[in-house]
Coordinates of C-alpha atoms and ligand atoms in Angstrom, one line a residue:
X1 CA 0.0 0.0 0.0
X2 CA 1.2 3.8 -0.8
X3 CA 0.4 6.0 2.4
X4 CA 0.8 8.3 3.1
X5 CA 0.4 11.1 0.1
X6 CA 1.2 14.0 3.0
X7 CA 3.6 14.2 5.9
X8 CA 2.5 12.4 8.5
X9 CA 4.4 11.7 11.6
X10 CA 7.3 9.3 11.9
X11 CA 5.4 7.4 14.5
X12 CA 2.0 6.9 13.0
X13 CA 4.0 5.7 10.3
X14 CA 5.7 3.3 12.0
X15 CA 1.9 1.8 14.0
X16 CA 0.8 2.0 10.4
X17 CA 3.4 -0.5 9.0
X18 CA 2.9 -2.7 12.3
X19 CA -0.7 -2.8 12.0
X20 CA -0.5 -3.7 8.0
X21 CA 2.0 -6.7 9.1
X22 CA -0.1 -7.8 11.8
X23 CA -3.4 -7.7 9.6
X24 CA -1.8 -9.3 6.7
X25 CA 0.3 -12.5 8.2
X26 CA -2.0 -12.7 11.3
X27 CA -5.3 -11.8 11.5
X28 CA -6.6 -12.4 7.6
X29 CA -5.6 -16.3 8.5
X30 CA -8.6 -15.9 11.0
X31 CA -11.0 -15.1 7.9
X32 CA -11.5 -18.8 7.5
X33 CA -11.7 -19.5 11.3
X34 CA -15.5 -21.0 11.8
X35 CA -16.0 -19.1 15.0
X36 CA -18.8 -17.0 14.3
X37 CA -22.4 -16.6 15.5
X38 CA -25.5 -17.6 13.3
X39 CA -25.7 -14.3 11.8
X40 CA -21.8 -14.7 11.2
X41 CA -20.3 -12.1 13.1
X42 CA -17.3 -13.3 15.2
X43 CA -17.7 -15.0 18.6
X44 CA -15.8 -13.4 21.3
X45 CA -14.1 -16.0 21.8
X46 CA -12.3 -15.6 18.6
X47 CA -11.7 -11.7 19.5
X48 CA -10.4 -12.0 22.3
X49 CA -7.9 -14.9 20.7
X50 CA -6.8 -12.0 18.1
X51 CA -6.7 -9.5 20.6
X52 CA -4.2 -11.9 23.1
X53 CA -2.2 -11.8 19.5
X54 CA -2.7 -8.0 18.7
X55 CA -0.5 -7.5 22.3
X56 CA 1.8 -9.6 21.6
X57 CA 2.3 -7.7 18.7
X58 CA 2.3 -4.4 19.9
X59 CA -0.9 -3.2 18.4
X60 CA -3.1 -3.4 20.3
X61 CA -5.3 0.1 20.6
X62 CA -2.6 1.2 18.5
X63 CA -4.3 4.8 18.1
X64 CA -4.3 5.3 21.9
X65 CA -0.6 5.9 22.7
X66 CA 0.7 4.9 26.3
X67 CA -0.5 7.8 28.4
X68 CA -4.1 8.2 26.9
X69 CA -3.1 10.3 24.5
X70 CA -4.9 9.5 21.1
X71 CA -3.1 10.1 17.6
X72 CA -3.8 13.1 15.6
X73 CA -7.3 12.4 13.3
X74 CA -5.0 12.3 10.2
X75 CA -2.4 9.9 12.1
X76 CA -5.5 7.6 13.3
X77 CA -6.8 7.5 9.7
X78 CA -3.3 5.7 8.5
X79 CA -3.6 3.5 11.2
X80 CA -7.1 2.6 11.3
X81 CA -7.3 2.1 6.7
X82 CA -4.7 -0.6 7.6
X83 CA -6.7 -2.2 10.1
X84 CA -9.6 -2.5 8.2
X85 CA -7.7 -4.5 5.5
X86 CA -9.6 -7.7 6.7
X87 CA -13.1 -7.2 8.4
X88 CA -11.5 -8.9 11.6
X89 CA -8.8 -5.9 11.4
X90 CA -10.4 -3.6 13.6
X91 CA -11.9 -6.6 16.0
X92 CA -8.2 -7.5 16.6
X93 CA -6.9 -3.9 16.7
X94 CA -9.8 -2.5 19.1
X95 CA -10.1 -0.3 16.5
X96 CA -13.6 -1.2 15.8
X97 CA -17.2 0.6 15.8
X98 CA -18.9 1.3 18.3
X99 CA -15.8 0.9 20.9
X100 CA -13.3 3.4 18.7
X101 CA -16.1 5.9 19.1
X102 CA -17.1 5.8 22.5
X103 CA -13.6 5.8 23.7
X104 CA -12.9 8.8 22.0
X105 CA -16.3 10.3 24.1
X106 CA -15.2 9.0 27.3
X107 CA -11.7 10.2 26.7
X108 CA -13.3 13.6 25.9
X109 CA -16.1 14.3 28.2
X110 CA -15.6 11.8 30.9
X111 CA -14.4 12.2 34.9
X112 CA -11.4 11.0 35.9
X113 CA -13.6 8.5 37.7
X114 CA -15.8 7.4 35.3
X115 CA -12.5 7.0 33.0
X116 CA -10.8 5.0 35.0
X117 CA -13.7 2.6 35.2
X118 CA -15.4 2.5 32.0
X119 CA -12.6 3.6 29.7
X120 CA -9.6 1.7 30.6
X121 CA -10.8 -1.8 30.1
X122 CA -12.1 -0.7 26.5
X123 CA -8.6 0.5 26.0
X124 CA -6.6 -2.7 27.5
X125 CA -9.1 -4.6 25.1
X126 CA -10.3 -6.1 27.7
X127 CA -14.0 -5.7 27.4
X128 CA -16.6 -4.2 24.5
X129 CA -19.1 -1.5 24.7
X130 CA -22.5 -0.3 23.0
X131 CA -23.9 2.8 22.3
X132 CA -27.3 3.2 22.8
X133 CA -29.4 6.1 20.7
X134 CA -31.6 4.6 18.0
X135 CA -35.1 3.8 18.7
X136 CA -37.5 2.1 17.3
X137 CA -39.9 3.4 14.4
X138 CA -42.5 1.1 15.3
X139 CA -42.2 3.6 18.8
X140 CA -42.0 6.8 16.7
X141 CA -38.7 7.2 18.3
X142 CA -35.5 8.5 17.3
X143 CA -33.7 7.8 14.0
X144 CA -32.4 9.4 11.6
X145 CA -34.0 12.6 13.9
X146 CA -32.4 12.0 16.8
X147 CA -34.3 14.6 18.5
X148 CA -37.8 12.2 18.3
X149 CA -36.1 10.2 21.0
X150 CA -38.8 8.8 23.3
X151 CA -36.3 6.8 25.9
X152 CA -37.2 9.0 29.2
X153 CA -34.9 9.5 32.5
X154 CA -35.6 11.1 35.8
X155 CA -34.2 11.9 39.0
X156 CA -34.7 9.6 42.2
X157 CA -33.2 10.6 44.8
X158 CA -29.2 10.0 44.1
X159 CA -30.3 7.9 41.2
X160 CA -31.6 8.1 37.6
X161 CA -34.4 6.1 36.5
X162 CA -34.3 5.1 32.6
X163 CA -37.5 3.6 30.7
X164 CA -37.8 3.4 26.7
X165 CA -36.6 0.9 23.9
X166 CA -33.8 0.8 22.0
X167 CA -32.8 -0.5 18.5
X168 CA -29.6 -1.4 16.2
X169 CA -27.9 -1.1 18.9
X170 CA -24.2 -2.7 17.9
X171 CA -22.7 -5.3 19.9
X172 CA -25.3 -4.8 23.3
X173 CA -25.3 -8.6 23.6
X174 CA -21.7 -9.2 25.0
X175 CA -21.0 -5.7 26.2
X176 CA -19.5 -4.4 29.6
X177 CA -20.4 -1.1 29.0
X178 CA -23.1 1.0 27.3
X179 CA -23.6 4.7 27.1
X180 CA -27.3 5.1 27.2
X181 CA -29.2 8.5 25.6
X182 CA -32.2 9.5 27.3
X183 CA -34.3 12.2 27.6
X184 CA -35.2 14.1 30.8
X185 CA -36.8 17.8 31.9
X186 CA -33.6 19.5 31.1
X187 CA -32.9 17.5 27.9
X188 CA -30.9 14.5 26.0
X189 CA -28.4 13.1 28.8
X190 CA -25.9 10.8 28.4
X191 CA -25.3 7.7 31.5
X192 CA -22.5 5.2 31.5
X193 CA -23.7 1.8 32.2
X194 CA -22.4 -2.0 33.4
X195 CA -23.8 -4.4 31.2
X196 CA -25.4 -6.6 31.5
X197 CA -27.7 -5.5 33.5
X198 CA -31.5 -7.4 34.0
X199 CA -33.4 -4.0 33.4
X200 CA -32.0 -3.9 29.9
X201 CA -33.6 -6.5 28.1
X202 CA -32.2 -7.7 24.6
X203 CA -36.1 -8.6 22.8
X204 CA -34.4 -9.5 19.8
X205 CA -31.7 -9.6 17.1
X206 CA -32.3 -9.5 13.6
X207 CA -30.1 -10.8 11.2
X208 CA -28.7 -7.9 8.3
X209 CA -26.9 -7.6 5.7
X210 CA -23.5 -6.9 7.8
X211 CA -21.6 -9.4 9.9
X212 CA -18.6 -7.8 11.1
X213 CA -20.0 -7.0 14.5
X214 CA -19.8 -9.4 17.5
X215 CA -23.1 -9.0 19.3
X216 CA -24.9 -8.2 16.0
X217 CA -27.4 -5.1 16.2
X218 CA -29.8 -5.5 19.0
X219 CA -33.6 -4.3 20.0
X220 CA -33.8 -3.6 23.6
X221 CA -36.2 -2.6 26.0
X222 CA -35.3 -1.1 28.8
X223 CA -37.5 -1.0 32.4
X224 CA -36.9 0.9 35.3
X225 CA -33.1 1.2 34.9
X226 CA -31.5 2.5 38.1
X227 CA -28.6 4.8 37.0
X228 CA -26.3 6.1 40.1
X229 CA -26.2 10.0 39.0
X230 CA -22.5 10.0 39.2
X231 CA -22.8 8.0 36.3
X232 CA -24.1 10.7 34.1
X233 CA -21.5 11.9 31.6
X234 CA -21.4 15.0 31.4
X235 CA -24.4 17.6 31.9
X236 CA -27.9 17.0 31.9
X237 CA -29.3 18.6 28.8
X238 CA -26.0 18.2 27.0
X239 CA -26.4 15.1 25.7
X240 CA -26.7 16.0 21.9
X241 CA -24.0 18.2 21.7
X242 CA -21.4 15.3 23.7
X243 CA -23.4 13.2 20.7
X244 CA -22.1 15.9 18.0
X245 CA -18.6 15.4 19.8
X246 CA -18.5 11.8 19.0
X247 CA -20.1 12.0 15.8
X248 CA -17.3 13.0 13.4
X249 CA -14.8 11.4 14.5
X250 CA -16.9 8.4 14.7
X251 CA -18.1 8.4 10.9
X252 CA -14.7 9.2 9.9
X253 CA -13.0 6.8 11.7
X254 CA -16.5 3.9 9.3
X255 CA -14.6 5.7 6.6
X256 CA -10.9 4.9 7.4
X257 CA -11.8 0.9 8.1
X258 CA -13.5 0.6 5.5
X259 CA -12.1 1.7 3.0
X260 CA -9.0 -0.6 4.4
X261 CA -11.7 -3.1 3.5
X262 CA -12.3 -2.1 -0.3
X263 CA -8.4 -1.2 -0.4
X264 CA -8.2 -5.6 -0.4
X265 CA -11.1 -6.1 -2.0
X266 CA -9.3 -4.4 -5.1
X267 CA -6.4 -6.2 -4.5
X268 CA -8.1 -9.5 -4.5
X269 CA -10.1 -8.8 -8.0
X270 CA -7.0 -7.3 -9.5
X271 CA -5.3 -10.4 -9.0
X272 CA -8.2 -12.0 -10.2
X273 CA -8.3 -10.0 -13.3
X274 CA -4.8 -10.2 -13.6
X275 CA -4.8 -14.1 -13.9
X276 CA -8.0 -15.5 -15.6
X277 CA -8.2 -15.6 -18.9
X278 CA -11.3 -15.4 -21.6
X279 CA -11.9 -15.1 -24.9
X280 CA -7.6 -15.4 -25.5
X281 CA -6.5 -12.9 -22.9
X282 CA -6.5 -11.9 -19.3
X283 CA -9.4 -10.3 -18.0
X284 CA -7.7 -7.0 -17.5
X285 CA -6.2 -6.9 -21.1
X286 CA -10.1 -7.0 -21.7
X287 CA -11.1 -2.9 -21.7
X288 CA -14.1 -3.2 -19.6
X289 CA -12.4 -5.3 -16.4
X290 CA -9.2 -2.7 -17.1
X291 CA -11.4 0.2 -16.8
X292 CA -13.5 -1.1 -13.6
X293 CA -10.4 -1.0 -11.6
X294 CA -8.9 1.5 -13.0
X295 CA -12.2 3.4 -11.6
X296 CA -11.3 1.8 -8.5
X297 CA -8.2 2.9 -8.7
X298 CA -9.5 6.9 -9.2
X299 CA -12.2 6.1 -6.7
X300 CA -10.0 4.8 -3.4
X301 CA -7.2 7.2 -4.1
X302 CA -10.4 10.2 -4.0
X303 CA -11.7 8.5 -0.6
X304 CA -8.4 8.5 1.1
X305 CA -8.0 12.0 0.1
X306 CA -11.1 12.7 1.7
X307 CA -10.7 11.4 4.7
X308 CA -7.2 13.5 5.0
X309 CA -8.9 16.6 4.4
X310 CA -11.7 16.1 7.3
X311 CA -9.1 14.5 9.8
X312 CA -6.8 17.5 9.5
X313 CA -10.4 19.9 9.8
X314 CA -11.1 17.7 12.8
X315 CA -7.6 18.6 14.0
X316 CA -7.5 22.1 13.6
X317 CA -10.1 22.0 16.5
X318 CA -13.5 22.1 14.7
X319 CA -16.3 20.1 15.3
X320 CA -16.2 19.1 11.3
X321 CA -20.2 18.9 11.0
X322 CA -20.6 19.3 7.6
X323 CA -17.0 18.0 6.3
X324 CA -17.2 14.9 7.9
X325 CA -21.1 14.9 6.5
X326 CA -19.4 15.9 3.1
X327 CA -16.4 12.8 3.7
X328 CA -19.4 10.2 4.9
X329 CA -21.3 10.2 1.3
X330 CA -18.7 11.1 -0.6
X331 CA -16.7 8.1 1.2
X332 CA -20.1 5.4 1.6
X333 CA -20.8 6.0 -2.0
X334 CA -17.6 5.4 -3.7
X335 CA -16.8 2.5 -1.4
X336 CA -20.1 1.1 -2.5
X337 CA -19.2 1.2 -6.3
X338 CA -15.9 -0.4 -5.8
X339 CA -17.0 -3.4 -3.7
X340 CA -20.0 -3.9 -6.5
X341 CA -17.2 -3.8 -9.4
X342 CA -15.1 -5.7 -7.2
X343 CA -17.6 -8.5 -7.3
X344 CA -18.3 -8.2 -10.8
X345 CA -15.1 -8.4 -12.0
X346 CA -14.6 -11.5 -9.8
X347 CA -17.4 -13.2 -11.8
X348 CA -19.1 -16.4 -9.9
X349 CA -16.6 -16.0 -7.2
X350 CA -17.6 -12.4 -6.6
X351 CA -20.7 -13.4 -4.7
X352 CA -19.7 -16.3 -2.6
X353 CA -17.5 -16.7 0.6
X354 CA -15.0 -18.3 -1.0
X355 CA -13.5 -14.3 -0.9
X356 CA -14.1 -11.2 1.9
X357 CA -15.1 -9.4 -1.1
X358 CA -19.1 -10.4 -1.1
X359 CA -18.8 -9.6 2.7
X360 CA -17.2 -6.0 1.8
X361 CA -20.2 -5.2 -0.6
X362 CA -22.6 -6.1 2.3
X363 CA -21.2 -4.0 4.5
X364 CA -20.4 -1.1 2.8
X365 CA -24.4 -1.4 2.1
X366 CA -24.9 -0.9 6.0
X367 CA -23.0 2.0 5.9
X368 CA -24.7 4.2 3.6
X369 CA -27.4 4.1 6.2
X370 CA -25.9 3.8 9.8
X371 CA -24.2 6.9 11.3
X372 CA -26.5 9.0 9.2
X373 CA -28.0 7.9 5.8
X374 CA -26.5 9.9 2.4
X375 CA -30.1 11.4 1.6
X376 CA -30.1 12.9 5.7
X377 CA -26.3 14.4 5.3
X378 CA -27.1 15.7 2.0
X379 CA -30.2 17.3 3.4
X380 CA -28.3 18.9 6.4
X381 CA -25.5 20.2 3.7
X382 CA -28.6 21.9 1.9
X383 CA -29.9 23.8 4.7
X384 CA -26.4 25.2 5.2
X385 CA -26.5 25.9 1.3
X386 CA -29.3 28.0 1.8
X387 CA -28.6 29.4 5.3
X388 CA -25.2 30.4 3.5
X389 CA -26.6 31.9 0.8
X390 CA -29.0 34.1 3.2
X391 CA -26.8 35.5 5.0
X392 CA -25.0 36.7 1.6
X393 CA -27.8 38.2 0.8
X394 CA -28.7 39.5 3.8
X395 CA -30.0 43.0 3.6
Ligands
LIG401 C1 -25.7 -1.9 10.8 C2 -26.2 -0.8 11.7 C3 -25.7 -0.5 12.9 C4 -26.2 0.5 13.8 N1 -25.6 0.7 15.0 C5 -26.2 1.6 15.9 C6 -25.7 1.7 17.2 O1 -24.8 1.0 17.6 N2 -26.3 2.6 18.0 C7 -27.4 3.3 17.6 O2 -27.9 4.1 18.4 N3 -27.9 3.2 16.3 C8 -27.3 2.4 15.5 N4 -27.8 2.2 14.2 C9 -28.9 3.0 13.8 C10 -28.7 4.0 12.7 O3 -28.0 5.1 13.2 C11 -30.0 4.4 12.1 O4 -30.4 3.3 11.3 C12 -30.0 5.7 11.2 O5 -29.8 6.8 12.0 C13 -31.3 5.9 10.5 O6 -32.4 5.8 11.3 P1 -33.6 4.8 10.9 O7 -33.1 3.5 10.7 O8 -34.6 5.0 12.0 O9 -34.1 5.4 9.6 P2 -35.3 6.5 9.3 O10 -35.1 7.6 10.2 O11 -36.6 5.8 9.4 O12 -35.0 6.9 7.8 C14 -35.2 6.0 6.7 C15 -34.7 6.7 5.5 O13 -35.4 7.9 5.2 C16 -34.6 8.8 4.5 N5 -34.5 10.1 5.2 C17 -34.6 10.3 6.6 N6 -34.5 11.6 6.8 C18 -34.4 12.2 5.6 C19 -34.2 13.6 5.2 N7 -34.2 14.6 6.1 N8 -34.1 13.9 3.9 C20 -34.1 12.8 3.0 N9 -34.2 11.6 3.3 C21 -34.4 11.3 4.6 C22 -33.2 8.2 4.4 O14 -33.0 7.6 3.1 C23 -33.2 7.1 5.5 O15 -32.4 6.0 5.2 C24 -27.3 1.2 13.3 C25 -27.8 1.0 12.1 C26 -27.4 0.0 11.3 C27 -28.0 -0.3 9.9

């Protein structure tokens, strides 16, 4: 792989090229390794295994230094493209979704109490988390409008009481911790959580299109959950804008593994292409294979450069709103077309598991929809089109 096009540190270099190694002669092995679940995600069991490996090898939570400190957004996204060069990358790494994310929240908003207690295990690998906003649209809760959240909490005493249902919600089954959104009086809060816990009830888990995620995506209902109020992160009221906190770096950070993911998924149908034969000549002498991943080629270059120009944003100190928006289609999109040409250039084999490149396509599908669907981005980017264009016209 050529990364980085830019200066980037010596260090995050040198994690990058660790983290490729480790991918490539440990954990793609694992690919073929039958434990999974029935929806096929990994069993813990198999994480944990990779994870044992992973600090052996140095690299484990290789984008949290020793210290706490966390690598620039444009070192992480180095890092974290070469962890996603197998789907089990990030598992291995503990540079997966949700945990990446909520790390990066506790680490920003959270007491030095509630640190040491939720966040460290999550960064010794020791344990997995879930983050809990979606509701149900069978509730009218929140989705795509977060703000139609229905999941209510209130003060009791020295405690906060939690009722509502939950649903998508990544790896719940199997987590230690959850950060739970809820709604009270003041507005959305945020509460750390030990999981499991009886008053949060897993109803059920569908099976999808993904299956990258231990845990799978989860419905939940929760009754009466008893919250100690030093367990609030945060404010009351403030939960929405610690939600904006985590949001950018948390779709860029979709972007970075997976396009790790469609980074090998090229590689695997160039070597395809580069091999079969038909009609008297390989399939990339044949213009219309050559020019699919010669797309590719255009398209993964375009998405890296992307995601470098919202991670350095991100690091200037901005909250990135609308260029990580901007990054997440433009990112989800492409990834999309390559992992469909992928498959079609791989013919037959494209669409069974005899290659990670079927799984790729399905889950860059997911992702044009979770941390916020291309139509709802591209709406939010309009209304700062127009608000824009108001203001220059103001008067
Ligand atoms: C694999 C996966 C994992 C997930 N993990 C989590 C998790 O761990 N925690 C969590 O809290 N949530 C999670 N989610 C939920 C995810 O964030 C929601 O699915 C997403 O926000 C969309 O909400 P919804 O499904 O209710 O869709 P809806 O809100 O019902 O929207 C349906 C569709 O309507 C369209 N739409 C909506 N608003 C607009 C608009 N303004 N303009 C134009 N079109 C619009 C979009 O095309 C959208 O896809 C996950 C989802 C998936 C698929």
């Amino acid at each position: 792989m050529n990364l980085p096009f830019d200066p980037i540190s010596a260090r995050a270099q040198d994690i990058a090229t660790k983290v490729e190694a480790f991918v490539r002669e440990v954990v793609i092995p694992y690919e073929s390794d039958p434990r999974r679940d029935h929806h096929g995600a990994p069993l813990d069991e198999l994480v944990y295994e990779m994870r044992d490996r992973a600090a052996e090898a140095g690299v484990l939570t290789p984008h949290v230094l020793p210290g706490g400190d966390h690598l620039t957004q444009r070192e992480t996204a180095v890092v974290l493209i070469r962890s996603g060069l197998s789907p089990l990358g990030p598992l291995a790494c503990n540079t997966m979704a949700p945990d990446e994310g909520n790390m990066y929240l506790l680490g920003k908003v959270g007491s030095e109490a509630l640190k040491q207690r939720f966040l460290q295990p999550l960064i010794e690998g020791r344990a997995r988390s879930a983050f809990f906003m979606t509701e149900p649209a069978e509730d009218g809760g929140a989705g795509s409008d977060p703000s139609m959240m229905k999941t209510t909490c209130a003060l009791d005493g020295n405690h906060w009481v939690i009722n509502g249902r939950k649903t998508f919600i990544t790896g719940a089954q199997g987590a230690a911790v959850g950060i739970v959104m809820a709604k009270a009086a003041e507005g959305a809060c945020m509460f750390l959580v030990d999981l499991p816990d009886p008053a949060i009830r897993i109803e059920h888990i569908p099976n999808t299109i993904d299956s990258s995620m231990p845990g799978g995506h989860a419905t939940v209902r929760i009754e009466n959950l008893r919250v100690p109020a030093d367990q609030m992160l945060g404010e009351a009221g403030e939960g929405f804008k610690y939600a904006q906190i985590r949001l950018s770096p948390a779709r860029l950070s979709h972007c970075m593994r997976w396009l790790g993911c469609c980074i090998r998924a090229h590689e695997i149908a160039t070597d395809y292409a580069c091999r079969r034969e038909a009609f008297g000549k390989t399939l990339i002498d044949h213009e219309g294979v050559g020019f699919m991943l010669a797309e590719n080629m255009i398209e993964l270059k375009q998405a890296e450069l992307m995601i470098d120009w919202c991670a350095g944003v991100l690091d200037s100190g901005s909250l990135g709103t609308v260029e990580s928006s901007m990054a997440k289609v433009a990112v989800s999109e492409a990834l999309m077309r390559i992992a469909d040409r992928c498959v079609q250039v791989l013919g037959g084999t494209g669409v069974t598991d005899r290659t990670i490149v079927e799984q790729v396509f399905r889950e860059v599908r997911a992702f044009r929809i979770y941390d916020g669907p291309t139509e709802v981005h591209k709406w939010s980017l309009a209304k700062k089109i127009k608000r824009d264009w108001k203001h220059a016209h103001a008067g």
